[in-house]
mmCIF file of C-alpha atoms in Angstrom:
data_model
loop_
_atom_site.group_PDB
_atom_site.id
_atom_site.type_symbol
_atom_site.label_atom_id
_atom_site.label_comp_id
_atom_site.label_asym_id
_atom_site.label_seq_id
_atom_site.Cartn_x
_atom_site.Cartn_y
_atom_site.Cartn_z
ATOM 1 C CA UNK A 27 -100.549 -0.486 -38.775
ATOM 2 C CA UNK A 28 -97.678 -2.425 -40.537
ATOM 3 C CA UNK A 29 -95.080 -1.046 -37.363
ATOM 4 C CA UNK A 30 -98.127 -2.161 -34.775
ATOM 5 C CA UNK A 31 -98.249 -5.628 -36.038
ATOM 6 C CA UNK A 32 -94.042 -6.126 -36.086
ATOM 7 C CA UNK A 33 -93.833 -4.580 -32.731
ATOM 8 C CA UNK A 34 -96.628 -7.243 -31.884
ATOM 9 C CA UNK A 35 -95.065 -9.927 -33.601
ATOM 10 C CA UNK A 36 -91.726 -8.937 -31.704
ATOM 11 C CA UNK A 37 -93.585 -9.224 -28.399
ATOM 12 C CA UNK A 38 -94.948 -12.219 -28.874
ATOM 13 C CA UNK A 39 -91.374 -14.175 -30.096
ATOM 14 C CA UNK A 40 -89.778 -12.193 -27.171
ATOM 15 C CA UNK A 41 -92.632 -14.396 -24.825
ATOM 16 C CA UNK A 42 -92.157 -17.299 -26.775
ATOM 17 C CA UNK A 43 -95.998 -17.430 -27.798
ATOM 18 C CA UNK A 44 -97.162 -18.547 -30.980
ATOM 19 C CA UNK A 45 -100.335 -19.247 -32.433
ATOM 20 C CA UNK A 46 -100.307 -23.173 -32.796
ATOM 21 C CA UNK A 47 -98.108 -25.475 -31.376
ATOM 22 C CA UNK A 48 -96.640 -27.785 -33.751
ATOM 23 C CA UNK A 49 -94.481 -31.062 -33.189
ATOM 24 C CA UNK A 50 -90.507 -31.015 -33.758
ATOM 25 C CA UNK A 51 -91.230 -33.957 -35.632
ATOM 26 C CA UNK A 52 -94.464 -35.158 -38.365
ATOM 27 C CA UNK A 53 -95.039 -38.329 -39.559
ATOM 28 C CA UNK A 54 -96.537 -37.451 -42.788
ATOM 29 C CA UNK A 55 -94.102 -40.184 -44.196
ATOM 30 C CA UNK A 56 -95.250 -42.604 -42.392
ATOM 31 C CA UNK A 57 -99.033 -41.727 -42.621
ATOM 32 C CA UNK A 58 -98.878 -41.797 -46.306
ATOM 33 C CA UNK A 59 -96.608 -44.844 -46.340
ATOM 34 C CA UNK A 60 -99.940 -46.730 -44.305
ATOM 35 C CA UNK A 61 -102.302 -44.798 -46.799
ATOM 36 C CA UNK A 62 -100.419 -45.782 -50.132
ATOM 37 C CA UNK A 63 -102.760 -49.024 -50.392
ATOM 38 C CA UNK A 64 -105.789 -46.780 -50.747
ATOM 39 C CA UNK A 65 -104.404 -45.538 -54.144
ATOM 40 C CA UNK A 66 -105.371 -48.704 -56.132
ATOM 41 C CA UNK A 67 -109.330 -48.262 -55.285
ATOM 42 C CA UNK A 68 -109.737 -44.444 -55.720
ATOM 43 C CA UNK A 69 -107.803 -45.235 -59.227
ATOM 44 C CA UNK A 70 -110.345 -47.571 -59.674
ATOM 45 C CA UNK A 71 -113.214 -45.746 -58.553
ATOM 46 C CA UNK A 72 -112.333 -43.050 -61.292
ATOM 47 C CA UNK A 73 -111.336 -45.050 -63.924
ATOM 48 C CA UNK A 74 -114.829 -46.680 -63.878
ATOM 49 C CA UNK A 75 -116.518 -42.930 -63.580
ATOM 50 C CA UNK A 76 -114.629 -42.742 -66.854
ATOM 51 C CA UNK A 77 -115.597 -45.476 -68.885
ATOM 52 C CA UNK A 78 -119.367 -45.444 -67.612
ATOM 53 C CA UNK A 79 -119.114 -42.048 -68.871
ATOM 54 C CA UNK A 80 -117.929 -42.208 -72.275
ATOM 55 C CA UNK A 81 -119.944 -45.494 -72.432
ATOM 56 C CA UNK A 82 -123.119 -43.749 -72.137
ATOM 57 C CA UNK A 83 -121.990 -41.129 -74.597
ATOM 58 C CA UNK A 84 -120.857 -43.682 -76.919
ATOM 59 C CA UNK A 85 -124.091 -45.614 -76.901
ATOM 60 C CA UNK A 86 -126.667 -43.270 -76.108
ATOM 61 C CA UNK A 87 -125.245 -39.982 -77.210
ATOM 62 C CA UNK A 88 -125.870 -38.974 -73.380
ATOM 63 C CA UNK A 89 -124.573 -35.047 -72.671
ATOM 64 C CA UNK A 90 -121.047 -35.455 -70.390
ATOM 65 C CA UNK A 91 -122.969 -33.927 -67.635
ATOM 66 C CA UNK A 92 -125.866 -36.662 -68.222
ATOM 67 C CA UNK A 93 -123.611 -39.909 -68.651
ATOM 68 C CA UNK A 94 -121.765 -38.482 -65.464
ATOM 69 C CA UNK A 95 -124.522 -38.583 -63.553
ATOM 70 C CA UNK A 96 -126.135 -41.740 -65.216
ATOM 71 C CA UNK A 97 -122.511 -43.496 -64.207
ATOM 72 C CA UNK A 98 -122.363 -42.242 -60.932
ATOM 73 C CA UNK A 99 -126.153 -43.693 -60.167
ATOM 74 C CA UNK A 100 -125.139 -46.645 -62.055
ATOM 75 C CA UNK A 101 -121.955 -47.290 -60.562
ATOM 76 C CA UNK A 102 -123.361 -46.503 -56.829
ATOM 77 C CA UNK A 103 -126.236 -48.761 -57.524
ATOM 78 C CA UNK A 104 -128.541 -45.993 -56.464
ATOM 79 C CA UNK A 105 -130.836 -46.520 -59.416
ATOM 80 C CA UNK A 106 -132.718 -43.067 -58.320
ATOM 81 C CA UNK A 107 -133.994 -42.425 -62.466
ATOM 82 C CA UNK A 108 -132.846 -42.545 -65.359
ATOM 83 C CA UNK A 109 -132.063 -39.085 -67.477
ATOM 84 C CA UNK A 110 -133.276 -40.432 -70.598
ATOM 85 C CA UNK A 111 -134.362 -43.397 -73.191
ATOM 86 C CA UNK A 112 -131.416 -45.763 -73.029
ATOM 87 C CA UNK A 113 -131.204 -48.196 -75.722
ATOM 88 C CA UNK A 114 -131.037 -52.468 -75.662
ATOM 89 C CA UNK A 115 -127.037 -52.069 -76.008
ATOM 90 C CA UNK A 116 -127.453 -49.336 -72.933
ATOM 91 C CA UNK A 117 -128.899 -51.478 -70.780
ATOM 92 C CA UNK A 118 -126.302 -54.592 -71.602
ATOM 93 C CA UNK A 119 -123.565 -51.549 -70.569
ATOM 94 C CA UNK A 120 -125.570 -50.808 -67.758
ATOM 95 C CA UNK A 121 -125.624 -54.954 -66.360
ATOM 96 C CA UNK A 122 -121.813 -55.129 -67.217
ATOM 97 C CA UNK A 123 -121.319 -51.510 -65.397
ATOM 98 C CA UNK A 124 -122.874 -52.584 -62.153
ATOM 99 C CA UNK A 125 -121.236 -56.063 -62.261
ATOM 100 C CA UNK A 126 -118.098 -54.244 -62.574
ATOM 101 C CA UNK A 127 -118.776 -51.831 -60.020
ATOM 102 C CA UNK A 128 -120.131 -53.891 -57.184
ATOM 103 C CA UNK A 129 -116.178 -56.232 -58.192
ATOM 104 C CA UNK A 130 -114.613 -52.789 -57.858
ATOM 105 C CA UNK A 131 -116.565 -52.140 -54.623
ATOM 106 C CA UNK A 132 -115.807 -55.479 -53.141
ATOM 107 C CA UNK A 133 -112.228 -55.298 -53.748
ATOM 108 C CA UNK A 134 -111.724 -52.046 -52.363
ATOM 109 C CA UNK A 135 -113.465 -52.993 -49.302
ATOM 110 C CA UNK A 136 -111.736 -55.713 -48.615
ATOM 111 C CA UNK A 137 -108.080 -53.814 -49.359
ATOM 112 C CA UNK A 138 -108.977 -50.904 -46.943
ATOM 113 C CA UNK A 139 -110.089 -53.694 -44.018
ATOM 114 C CA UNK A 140 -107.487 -55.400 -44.452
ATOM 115 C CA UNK A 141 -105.070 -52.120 -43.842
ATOM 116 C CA UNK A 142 -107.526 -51.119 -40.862
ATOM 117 C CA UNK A 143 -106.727 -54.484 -39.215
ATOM 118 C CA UNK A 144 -103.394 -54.498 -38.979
ATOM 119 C CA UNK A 145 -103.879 -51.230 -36.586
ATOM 120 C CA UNK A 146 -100.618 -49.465 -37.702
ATOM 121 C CA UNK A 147 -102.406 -46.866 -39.704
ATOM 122 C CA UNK A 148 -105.084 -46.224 -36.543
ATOM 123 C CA UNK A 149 -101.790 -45.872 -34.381
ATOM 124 C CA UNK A 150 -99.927 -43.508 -36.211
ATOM 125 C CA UNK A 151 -103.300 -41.408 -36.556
ATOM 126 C CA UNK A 152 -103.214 -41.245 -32.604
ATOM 127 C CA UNK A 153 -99.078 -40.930 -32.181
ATOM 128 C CA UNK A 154 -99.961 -37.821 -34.493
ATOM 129 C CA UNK A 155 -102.451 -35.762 -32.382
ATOM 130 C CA UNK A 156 -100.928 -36.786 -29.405
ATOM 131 C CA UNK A 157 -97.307 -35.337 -30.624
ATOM 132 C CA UNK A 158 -99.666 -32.056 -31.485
ATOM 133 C CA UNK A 159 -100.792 -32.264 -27.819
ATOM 134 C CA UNK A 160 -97.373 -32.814 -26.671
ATOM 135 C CA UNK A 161 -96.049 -29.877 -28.266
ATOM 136 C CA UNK A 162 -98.028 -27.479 -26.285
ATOM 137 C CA UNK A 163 -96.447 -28.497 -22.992
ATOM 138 C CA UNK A 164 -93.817 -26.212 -20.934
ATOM 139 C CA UNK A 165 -91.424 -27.169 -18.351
ATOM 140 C CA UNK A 166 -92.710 -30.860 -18.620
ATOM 141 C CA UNK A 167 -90.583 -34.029 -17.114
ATOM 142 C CA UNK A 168 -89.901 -36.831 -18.952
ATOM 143 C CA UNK A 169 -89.909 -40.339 -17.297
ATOM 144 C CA UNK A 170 -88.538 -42.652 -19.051
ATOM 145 C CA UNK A 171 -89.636 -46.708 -18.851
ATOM 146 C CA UNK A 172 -92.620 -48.012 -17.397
ATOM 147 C CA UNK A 173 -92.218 -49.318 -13.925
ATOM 148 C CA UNK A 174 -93.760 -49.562 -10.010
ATOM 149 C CA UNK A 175 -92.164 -46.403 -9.669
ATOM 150 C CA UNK A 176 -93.769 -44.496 -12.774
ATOM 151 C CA UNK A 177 -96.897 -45.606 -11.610
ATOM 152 C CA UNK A 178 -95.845 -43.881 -7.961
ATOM 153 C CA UNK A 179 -94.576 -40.842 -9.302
ATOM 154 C CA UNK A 180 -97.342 -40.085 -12.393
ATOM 155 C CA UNK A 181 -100.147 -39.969 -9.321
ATOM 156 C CA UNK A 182 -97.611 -37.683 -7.385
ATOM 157 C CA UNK A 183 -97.525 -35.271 -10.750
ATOM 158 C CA UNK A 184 -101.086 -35.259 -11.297
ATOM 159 C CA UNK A 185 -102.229 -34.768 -7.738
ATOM 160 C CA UNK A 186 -99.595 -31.312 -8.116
ATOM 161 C CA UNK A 187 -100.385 -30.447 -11.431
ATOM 162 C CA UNK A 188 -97.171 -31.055 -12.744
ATOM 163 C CA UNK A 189 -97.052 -32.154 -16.725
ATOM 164 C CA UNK A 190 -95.193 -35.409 -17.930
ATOM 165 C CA UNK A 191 -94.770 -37.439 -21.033
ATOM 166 C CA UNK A 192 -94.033 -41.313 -20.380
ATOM 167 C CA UNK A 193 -91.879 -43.195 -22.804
ATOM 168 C CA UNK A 194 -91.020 -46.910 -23.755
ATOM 169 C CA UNK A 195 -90.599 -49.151 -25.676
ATOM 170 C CA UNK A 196 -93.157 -51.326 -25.178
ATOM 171 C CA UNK A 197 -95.933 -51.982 -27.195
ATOM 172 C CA UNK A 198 -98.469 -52.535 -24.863
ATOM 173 C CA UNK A 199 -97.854 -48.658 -23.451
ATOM 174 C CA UNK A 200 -101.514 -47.042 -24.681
ATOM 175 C CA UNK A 201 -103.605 -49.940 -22.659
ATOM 176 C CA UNK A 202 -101.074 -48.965 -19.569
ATOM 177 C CA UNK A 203 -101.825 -45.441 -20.026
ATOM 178 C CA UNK A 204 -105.319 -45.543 -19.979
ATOM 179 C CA UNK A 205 -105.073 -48.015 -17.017
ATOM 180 C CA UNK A 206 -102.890 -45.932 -15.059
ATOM 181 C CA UNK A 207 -103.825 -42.403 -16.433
ATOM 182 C CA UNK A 208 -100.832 -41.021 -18.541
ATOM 183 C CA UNK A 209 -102.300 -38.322 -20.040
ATOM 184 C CA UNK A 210 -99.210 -38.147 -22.478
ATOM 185 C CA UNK A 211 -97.642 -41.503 -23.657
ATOM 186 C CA UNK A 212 -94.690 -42.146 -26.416
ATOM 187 C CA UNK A 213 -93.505 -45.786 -27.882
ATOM 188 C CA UNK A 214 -90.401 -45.417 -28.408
ATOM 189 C CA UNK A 215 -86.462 -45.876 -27.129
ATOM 190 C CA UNK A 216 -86.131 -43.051 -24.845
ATOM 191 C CA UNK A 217 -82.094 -42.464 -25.678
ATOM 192 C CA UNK A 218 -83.137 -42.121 -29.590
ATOM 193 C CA UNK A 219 -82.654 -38.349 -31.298
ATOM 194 C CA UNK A 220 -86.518 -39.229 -32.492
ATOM 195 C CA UNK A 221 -87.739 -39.672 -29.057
ATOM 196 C CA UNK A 222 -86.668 -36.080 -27.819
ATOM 197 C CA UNK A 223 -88.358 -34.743 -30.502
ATOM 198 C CA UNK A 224 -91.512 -36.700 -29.941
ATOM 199 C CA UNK A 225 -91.336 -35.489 -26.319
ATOM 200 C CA UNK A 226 -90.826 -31.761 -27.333
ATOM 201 C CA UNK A 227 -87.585 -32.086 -25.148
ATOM 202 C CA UNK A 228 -86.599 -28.281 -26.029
ATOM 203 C CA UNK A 229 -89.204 -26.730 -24.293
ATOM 204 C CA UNK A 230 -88.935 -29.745 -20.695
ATOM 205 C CA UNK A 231 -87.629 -29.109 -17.561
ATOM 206 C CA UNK A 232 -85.941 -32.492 -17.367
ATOM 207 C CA UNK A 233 -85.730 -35.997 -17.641
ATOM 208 C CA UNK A 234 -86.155 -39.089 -14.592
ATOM 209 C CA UNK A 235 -84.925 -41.891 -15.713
ATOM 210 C CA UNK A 236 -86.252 -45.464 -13.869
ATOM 211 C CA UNK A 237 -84.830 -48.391 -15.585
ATOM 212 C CA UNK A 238 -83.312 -51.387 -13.340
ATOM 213 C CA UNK A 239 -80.609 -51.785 -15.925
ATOM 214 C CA UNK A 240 -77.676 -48.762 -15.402
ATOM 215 C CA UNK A 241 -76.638 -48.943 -18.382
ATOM 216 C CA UNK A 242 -80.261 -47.492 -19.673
ATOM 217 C CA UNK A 243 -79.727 -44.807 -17.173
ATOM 218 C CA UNK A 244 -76.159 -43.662 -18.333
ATOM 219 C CA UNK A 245 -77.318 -43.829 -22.136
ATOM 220 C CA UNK A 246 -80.168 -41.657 -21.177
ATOM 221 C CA UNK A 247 -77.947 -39.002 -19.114
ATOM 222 C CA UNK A 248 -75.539 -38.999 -21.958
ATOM 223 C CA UNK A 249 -77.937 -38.353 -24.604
ATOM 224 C CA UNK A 250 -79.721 -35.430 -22.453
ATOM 225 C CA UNK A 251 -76.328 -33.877 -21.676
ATOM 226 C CA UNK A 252 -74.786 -34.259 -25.583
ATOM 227 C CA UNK A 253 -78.169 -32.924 -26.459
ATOM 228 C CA UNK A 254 -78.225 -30.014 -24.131
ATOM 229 C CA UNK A 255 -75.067 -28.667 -25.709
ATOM 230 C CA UNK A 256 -76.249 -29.190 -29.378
ATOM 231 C CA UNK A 257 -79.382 -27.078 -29.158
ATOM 232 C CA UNK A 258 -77.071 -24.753 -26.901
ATOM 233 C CA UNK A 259 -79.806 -24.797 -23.846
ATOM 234 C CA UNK A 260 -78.771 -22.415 -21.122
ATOM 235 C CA UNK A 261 -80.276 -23.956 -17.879
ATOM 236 C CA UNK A 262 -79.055 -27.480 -17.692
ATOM 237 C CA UNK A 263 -82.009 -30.041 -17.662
ATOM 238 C CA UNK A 264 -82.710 -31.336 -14.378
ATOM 239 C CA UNK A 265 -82.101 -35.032 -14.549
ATOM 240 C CA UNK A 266 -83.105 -37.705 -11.758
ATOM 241 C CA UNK A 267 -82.246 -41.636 -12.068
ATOM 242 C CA UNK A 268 -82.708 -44.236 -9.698
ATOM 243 C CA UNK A 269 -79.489 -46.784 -8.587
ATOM 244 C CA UNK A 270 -79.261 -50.010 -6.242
ATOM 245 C CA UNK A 271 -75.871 -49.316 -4.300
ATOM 246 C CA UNK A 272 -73.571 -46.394 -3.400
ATOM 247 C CA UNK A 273 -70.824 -46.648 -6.258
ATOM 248 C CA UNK A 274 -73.463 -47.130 -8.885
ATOM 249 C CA UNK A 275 -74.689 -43.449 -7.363
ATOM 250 C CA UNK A 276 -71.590 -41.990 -7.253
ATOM 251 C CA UNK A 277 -71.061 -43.041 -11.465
ATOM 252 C CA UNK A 278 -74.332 -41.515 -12.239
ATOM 253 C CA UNK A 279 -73.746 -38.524 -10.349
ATOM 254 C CA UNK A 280 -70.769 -38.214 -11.867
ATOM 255 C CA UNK A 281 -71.977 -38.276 -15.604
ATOM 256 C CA UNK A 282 -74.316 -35.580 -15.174
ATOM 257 C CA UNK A 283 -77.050 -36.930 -12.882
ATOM 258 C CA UNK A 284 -78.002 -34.175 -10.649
ATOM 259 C CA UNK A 285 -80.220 -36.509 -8.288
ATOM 260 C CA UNK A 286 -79.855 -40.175 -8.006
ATOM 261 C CA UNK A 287 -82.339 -41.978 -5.459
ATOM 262 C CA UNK A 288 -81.264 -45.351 -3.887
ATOM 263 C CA UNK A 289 -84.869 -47.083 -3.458
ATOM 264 C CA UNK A 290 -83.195 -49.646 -0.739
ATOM 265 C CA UNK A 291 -81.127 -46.650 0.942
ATOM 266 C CA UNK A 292 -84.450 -44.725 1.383
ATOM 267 C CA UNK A 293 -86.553 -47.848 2.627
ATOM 268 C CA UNK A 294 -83.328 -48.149 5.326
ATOM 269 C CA UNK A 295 -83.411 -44.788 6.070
ATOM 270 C CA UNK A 296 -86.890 -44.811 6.959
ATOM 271 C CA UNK A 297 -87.352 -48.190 8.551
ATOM 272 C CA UNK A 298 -84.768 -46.364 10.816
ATOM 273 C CA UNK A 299 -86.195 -43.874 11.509
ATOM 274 C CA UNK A 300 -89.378 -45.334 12.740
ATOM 275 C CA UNK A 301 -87.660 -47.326 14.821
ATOM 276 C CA UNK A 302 -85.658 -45.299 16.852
ATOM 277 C CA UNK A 303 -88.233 -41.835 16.857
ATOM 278 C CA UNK A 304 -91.739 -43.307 15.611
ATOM 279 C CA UNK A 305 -93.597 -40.103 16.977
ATOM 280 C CA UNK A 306 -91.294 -37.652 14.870
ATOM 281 C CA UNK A 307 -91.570 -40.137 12.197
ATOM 282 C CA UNK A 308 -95.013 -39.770 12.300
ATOM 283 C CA UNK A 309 -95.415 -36.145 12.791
ATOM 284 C CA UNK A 310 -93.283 -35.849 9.394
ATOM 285 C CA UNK A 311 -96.193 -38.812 7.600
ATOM 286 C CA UNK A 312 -98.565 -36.025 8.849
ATOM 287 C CA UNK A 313 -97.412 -32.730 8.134
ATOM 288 C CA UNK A 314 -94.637 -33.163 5.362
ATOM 289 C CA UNK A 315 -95.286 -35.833 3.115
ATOM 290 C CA UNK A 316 -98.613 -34.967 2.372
ATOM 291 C CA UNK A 317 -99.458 -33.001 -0.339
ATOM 292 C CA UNK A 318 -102.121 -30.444 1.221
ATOM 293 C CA UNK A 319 -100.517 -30.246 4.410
ATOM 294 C CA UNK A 320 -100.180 -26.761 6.178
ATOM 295 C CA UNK A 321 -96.532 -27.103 6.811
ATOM 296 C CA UNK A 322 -93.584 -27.264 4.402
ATOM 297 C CA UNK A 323 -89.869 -27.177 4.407
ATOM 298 C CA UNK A 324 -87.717 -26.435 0.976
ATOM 299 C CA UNK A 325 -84.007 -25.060 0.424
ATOM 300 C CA UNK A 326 -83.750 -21.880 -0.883
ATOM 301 C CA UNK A 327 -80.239 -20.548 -2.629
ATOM 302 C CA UNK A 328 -79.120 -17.602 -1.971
ATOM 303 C CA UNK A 329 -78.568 -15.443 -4.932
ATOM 304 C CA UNK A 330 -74.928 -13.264 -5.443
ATOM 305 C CA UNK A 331 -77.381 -9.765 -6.154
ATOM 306 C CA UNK A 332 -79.497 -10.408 -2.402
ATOM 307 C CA UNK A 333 -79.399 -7.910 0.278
ATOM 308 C CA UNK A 334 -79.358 -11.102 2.840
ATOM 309 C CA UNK A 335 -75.544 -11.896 1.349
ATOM 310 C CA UNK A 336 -73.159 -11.327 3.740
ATOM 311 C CA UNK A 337 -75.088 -10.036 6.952
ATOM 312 C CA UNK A 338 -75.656 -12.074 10.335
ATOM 313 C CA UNK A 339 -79.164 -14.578 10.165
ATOM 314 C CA UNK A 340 -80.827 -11.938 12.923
ATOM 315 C CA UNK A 341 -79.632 -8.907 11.169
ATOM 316 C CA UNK A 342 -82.597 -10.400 8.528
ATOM 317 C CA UNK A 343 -84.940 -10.806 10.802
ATOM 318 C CA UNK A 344 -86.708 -12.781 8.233
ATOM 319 C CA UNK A 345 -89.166 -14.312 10.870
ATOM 320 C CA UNK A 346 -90.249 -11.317 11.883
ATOM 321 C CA UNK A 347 -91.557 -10.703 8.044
ATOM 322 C CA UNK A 348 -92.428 -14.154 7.090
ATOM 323 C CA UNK A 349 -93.197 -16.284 9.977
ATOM 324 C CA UNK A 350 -90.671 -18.839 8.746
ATOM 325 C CA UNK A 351 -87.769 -20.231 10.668
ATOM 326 C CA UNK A 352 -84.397 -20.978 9.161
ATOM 327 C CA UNK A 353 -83.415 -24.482 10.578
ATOM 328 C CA UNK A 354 -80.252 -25.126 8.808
ATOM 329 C CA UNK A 355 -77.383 -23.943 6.314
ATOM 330 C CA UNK A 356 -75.378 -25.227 3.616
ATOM 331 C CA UNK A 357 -72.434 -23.452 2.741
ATOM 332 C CA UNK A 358 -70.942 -23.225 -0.773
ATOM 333 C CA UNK A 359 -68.481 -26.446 0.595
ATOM 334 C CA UNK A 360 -71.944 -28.083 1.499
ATOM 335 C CA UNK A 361 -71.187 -28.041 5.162
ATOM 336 C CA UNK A 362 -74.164 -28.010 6.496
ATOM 337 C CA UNK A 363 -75.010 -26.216 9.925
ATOM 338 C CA UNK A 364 -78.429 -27.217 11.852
ATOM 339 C CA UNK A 365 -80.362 -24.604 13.975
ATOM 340 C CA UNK A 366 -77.684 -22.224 13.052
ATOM 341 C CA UNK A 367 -77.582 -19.419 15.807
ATOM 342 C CA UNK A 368 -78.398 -15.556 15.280
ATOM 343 C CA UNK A 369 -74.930 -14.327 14.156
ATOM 344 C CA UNK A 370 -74.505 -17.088 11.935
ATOM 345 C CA UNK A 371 -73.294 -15.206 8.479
ATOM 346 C CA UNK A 372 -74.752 -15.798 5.013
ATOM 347 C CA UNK A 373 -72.456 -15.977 2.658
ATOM 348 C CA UNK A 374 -71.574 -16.808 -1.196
ATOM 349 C CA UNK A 375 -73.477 -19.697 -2.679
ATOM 350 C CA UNK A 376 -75.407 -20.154 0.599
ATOM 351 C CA UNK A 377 -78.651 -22.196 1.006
ATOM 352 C CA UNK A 378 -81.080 -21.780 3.386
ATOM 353 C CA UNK A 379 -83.238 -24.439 4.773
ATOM 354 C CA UNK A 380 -86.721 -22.391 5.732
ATOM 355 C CA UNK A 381 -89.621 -24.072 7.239
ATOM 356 C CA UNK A 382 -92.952 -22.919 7.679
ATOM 357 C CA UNK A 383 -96.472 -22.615 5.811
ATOM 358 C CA UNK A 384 -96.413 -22.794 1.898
ATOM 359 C CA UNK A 385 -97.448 -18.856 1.960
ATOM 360 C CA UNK A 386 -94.411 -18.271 4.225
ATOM 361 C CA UNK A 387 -92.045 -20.204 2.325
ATOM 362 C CA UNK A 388 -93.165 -18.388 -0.906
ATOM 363 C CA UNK A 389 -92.552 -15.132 0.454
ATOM 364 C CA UNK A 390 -89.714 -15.659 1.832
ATOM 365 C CA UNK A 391 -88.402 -16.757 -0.959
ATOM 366 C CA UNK A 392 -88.875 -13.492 -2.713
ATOM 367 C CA UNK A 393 -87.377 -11.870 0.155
ATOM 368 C CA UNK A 394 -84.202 -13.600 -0.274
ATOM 369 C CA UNK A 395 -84.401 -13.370 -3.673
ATOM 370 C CA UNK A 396 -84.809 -9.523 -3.739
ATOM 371 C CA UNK A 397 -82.150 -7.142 -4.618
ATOM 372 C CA UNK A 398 -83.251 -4.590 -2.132
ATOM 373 C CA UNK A 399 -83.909 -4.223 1.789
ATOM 374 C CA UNK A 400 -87.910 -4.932 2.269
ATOM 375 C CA UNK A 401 -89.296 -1.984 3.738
ATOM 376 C CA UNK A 402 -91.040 -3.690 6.755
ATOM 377 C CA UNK A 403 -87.262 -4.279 7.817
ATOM 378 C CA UNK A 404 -85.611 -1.144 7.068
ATOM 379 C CA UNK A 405 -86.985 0.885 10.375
ATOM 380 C CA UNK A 406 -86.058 -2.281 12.251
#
């Protein structure tokens, strides 16, 4: 049984499972710091147990079990009975008890209000379960700052299912959350060794990065990158940031940004577009930008182990097996070749650009990505 439950135990850290996710950082410290005020009153509230308790043994000669209970009646001005005779001078002890009590009672009351209304001890209650919440999230993006594009993008990730944490600064973030439906939120300055851990940054995918100001972005890509090499990650994080001209791009790209998005190059691009070929502009609005539509288009790289490398594009007749067409190909020098003919050859570090129908796309991406011939093709 012992050999069972290591070989389990083995399995399950091989699959990266465990049993309860658990932050990479607590704030215990902090959550006692806020409840360090309470102290005072539940000292209070037992040092008057105490001495209502030896004052009814004292006076009385009440049992300890009997002046506990007496005291705690007393105290809580429950008055249910009383468990036996008490004297003249009991009864004084009782007044001055209950005078005592209901001070002791009003104080206390007043010092934990006054610690609920400053709200910090409330907020660190809910940073805490939602860090516990956050730590059972895989291959998650991070967006940093709150902006018109956050807004964009967060409806875009829900709509596809696709998990994200927002961060910044800004204390007004939980009311924006629950206005614009973050279902994970962090205060805090995104390029800060606490803020990774809040956001369980181990376990992301990657990190978009939205601020106006560049030099947020380039802090942020700096940290992920010098961060990526401390907890030695294998797969680079994926890291997106937005610019406002061409060298800006070309800085960010060069720092470690893997995708950097002009918002006025795009807007150009597509005002463009529409100007010069409105109907394909608006067969694209129908069939590619949408989210359920029946016809996609993704670039697929081809690995160094797939039977595809180094044999014509109709020696694969992968249309014949998928139903998707190969529109266009990027060599490993990112020359790119549209509607690239039949004997067109695939070669190292080649991408393919596929369209078709999600299914399509899917399977030929496991095609591609398949060490051996399919066997629909190998009587062909």
């Amino acid at each position: 049984k012992f050999e069972e439950l290591s070989l389990f135990k083995k399995i399950l850290k091989f699959l990266n499972w465990s049993s309860s996710a658990k932050p990479q950082i607590n704030l215990n410290t902090e959550l006692y710091e806020q409840l360090r005020p309470f102290r005072l009153p539940l000292i209070l509230v037992v040092l008057m147990m105490m001495i209502g308790a030896m004052g009814y043994v004292t006076i009385d000669g009440f049992s300890l079990i009997d002046a506990i209970y007496q005291a705690g009646m007393t105290f809580t001005t429950v008055g249910f009975t009383e468990v036996a005779p008490i004297s003249p001078a009991g009864r004084i002890f009782t007044i001055t008890f209950i005078l005592l009590g209901f001070a002791v009672f009003t104080f206390s009351t007043g010092l934990m209000l006054e610690v609920l209304k400053k709200g910090a001890l409330v907020a660190i209650i809910k940073e805490r379960r939602m860090l516990y919440k956050i730590a059972r999230l895989k291959n998650h993006f991070v967006i940093c700052y709150h902006n018109q594009y956050t807004m964009e993008l967060s409806r875009e990730f829900r709509e596809n299912h696709i998990p994200f944490i927002v961060i910044d600064p800004r204390e007004d973030l939980p009311e924006i959350a629950e206005k614009y439906k973050y279902p994970y939120y962090i205060v805090s300055q995104p390029h800060t060794q606490t803020a990774l851990l809040k956001t369980h940054f181990s376990s992301a995918k990657g990190m978009i990065t939205l601020s106006p100001n560049i030099a947020d972005n380039i802090a942020l890509i700096a940290t992920v990158r010098l961060y990526e090499k401390e907890i030695g990650r294998k797969k680079p994080y994926f890291i997106m940031t937005n610019s406002d001209n061409q060298d800006d791009t070309e800085r960010l790209k060069k720092l470690g940004a893997n995708s950097v998005v002009s918002p006025s190059k795009l807007v150009a691009q597509r005002l463009s577009a529409m100007s010069v070929r409105p109907d394909m502009e608006n067969l694209l609005e129908q069939f590619l930008y949408k989210q359920d539509s029946p016809i996609d288009i993704e670039e697929i790289s081809v690995p160094d182990y797939s039977w595809v490398r180094f044999k014509r594009l109709k020696e694969t007749n992968l249309r014949n097996i998928t139903n998707a067409d190969v529109v266009g190909i990027k060599d490993v020098n990112n020359k790119f070749i549209p509607m690239p003919k039949g004997d067109t050859l695939i070669g190292t570090g080649t991408k393919l650009l596929v369209i078709g129908t999600g299914e399509s796309i899917r399977l030929t991406k496991r095609v591609i990505k398949s060490r051996h011939k399919p066997e629909e093709l190998k009587y062909v």
